[in-house]
Amino acid sequence: MKIPKERLEKYKGLKRDFAEEDYINLQPIQRGGILTEEAMRAILEFGDGYSTCDWCPPKTARLDMITNPPIQDFYKDLAEFLGMDVARVVTRCREAKFIAFRMLGRPGDYIVLDSTAHYSSYIAAELADMKIKEVPNSGPPEFRVDLNEYATKIEEVKKESGKLPAAVLLTHVDYLYGNLNDAKIVSKISKEYGVPFILNCAYTAGIMPVDGRELGADIITSSGHKSWAASAPTGILAFNKSLEEKLTVRSKIEGDLTKRRFGAKELAMLGCTVMGAPLITLMASFPEVVSRVERWGEELEKVRYLVSELERIEGVKQLGIRPKMHTLTHMETEGFYKVSQTHKRKGYFLYDELRERKIVGIQPGLTKHFKFNTYGLTWDQIRYVRDAFFDIAKKYGLNVC
Amino acid sequence: MAERFRRRAADPLHWGSNPHPGSIGDYMGMSSELKETIGELIKILNVLRKTSPNHQMGDGQKEEVIRALDSARRRLEKLREGITT
Ligand SMILES: Cc1ncc(COP(=O)(O)O)c(C=O)c1O
């Protein structure tokens, strides 16, 4: 089919409305994925399709065997950085979770997970044909996951299905409140039951120090475009030697006519995973990622400062565990909500006011609650955000004490 | 002979080392110089990102931007000369 030329016009000169150079973007999922200078430069070299595969070794044609660019070394360094034995780059964190579920269990098995887990954890289980059992949280205002309840839920699964769950999953920092969960508690419980422990580090690994060995994780999943200064789609699946055989099992299929076999290919990776531009940005940003996790303390200082400043506004209160242990923050904002009730733009007024001040990333329409992420903002930018909120509050007659 | 040079030029191990003026090697030099120039401009974009939205730069940042602009200009001028001479 031929597509008319005028319909193709819109694909020319694609531009983003909210370029990082022009706006402060507080969108929780975007702050940790902003590219480094090295990653931007690397796209010039490796933006073309399979450009990372120029030197793919013909005898072991697999992404993790490529030494130029140094993909093989990168996989090793990545595993070491996370305190794990083996690492693979996959398309997204959700794919890493799916692979882990699929390769560790069988259809009908259970996954025990926290009740603040991301939807993609649920869907990964669904696609693997598994059931889930949720570990409760305390509800408002802290939404603290009751980590000791993992044992109760494992027992429930045992009782209901007659066997242990295929795995337990803990979201290291949840996407709703930015609560940091103590992985060691869940690791201890899963070891007692002999169930593999998956730590979902989508919001942690790549921006704060994460040592899988110290935390007792059997598998770490993470998201390159969320937390590793990489382009989408990139995800990380890192695991211990004890699970290597299960997770990297090779293809066994054989063509019925041709008798072709693909024994070098890792089944769950469908042979090769992410190649080209996304992988190269993850690699190019790696040196900066290794050093930036050491500056996590300052990131916490910045978010705590901003939270304490914003709480000076009438009706503004941070939800989730205090003090903040992560830069993703959920605020309850009764004051702004009251304003929205009489404003002609209703809930959109806050978004409009912020956008006018070149701040984006707060979900349009929300005033009662909203989330933001300060990761990587400079102190000047933090103060700019604070001043913008104060300015808007005062404009609408809210008290700033 | 010509065939040998063509093969040598096509071999990634010899990229950038072809000594013959006007040959593929020169244009490879040009492309890497162009990428270096874009790299200098990317440095500036990154300063803009760190100072958005009002771009109030500190002295160090201003110097960084000026250095990158000067370097980019020098590289572009060299490239221009290479094309016209
Ligand atoms: C906790 C958590 N895990 C996973 C994801 C999804 O990551 P990806 O897009 O890499 O699959 C998200 C996205 O918000 C998340 O919050």
Tab-separated table of N, CA and C and ligand atoms in Angstrom, chain A residues 29 91-95 97 116-118 120-121 171 173-175 200 202-203 222-226 234-235, ligand 1:
chain	number	residue	atom	x	y	z
A	29	ILE	N	9.237	8.736	36.189
A	29	ILE	CA	9.910	7.653	35.450
A	29	ILE	C	11.057	8.166	34.567
A	91	THR	N	15.119	-6.287	27.037
A	91	THR	CA	14.479	-5.067	26.517
A	91	THR	C	13.950	-4.136	27.604
A	92	ARG	N	13.435	-4.692	28.682
A	92	ARG	CA	12.867	-3.839	29.733
A	92	ARG	C	12.891	-4.617	31.040
A	93	CYS	N	12.688	-3.912	32.104
A	93	CYS	CA	12.606	-4.566	33.406
A	93	CYS	C	11.495	-5.617	33.387
A	94	ARG	N	10.382	-5.280	32.735
A	94	ARG	CA	9.252	-6.217	32.734
A	94	ARG	C	9.613	-7.510	32.015
A	95	GLU	N	10.460	-7.412	30.991
A	95	GLU	CA	10.878	-8.620	30.289
A	95	GLU	C	11.788	-9.457	31.203
A	97	LYS	N	11.578	-9.628	34.379
A	97	LYS	CA	10.706	-10.303	35.346
A	97	LYS	C	10.002	-11.480	34.683
A	116	THR	N	2.662	-3.136	46.548
A	116	THR	CA	2.972	-1.862	45.886
A	116	THR	C	3.754	-2.134	44.590
A	117	ALA	N	3.731	-3.381	44.154
A	117	ALA	CA	4.471	-3.736	42.928
A	117	ALA	C	3.867	-3.029	41.715
A	118	HIS	N	4.709	-2.811	40.719
A	118	HIS	CA	4.267	-2.170	39.472
A	118	HIS	C	3.377	-3.123	38.678
A	120	SER	N	3.499	-4.034	35.795
A	120	SER	CA	4.222	-4.926	34.889
A	120	SER	C	4.665	-6.214	35.595
A	121	SER	N	4.778	-6.167	36.928
A	121	SER	CA	5.108	-7.404	37.659
A	121	SER	C	3.923	-8.367	37.581
A	171	THR	N	9.611	-5.294	45.365
A	171	THR	CA	9.950	-4.053	44.661
A	171	THR	C	10.842	-3.243	45.603
A	173	VAL	N	12.271	-0.226	45.527
A	173	VAL	CA	11.594	1.054	45.791
A	173	VAL	C	10.352	1.069	44.917
A	174	ASP	N	9.210	1.324	45.539
A	174	ASP	CA	7.970	1.257	44.754
A	174	ASP	C	7.721	2.542	43.977
A	175	TYR	N	6.927	2.406	42.933
A	175	TYR	CA	6.680	3.526	42.011
A	175	TYR	C	5.604	4.477	42.542
A	200	ASN	N	13.305	-6.408	42.536
A	200	ASN	CA	13.070	-5.519	41.401
A	200	ASN	C	13.657	-4.144	41.687
A	202	ALA	N	14.096	-1.586	39.633
A	202	ALA	CA	13.828	-0.652	38.528
A	202	ALA	C	14.146	0.787	38.926
A	203	TYR	N	13.848	1.123	40.176
A	203	TYR	CA	14.050	2.504	40.634
A	203	TYR	C	15.308	2.689	41.472
A	222	SER	N	16.216	-4.767	36.542
A	222	SER	CA	16.268	-3.304	36.568
A	222	SER	C	15.904	-2.749	35.189
A	223	SER	N	15.823	-1.428	35.147
A	223	SER	CA	15.334	-0.785	33.934
A	223	SER	C	16.334	0.272	33.463
A	224	GLY	N	16.941	0.037	32.308
A	224	GLY	CA	17.955	0.964	31.793
A	224	GLY	C	17.405	2.339	31.520
A	225	HIS	N	16.187	2.388	30.932
A	225	HIS	CA	15.638	3.704	30.569
A	225	HIS	C	15.065	4.422	31.783
A	226	LYS	N	14.915	3.701	32.881
A	226	LYS	CA	14.430	4.387	34.086
A	226	LYS	C	15.581	4.853	34.969
A	234	THR	N	15.696	-0.770	27.410
A	234	THR	CA	16.801	-1.516	28.015
A	234	THR	C	16.396	-1.990	29.405
A	235	GLY	N	16.658	-3.227	29.667
A	235	GLY	CA	16.394	-3.783	30.989
A	235	GLY	C	17.567	-4.644	31.396
C	1	LIG	C1	8.832	-0.754	40.097
C	1	LIG	C2	8.804	-0.789	38.596
C	1	LIG	N1	9.205	-1.878	37.940
C	1	LIG	C3	9.177	-1.942	36.596
C	1	LIG	C4	8.751	-0.898	35.851
C	1	LIG	C5	8.730	-1.030	34.359
C	1	LIG	O1	10.014	-0.869	33.824
C	1	LIG	P1	10.253	-1.218	32.283
C	1	LIG	O2	9.622	-0.141	31.476
C	1	LIG	O3	11.740	-1.242	32.136
C	1	LIG	O4	9.648	-2.553	32.043
C	1	LIG	C6	8.326	0.236	36.475
C	1	LIG	C7	7.876	1.384	35.690
C	1	LIG	O5	7.402	2.399	36.195
C	1	LIG	C8	8.353	0.288	37.896
C	1	LIG	O6	7.930	1.365	38.552
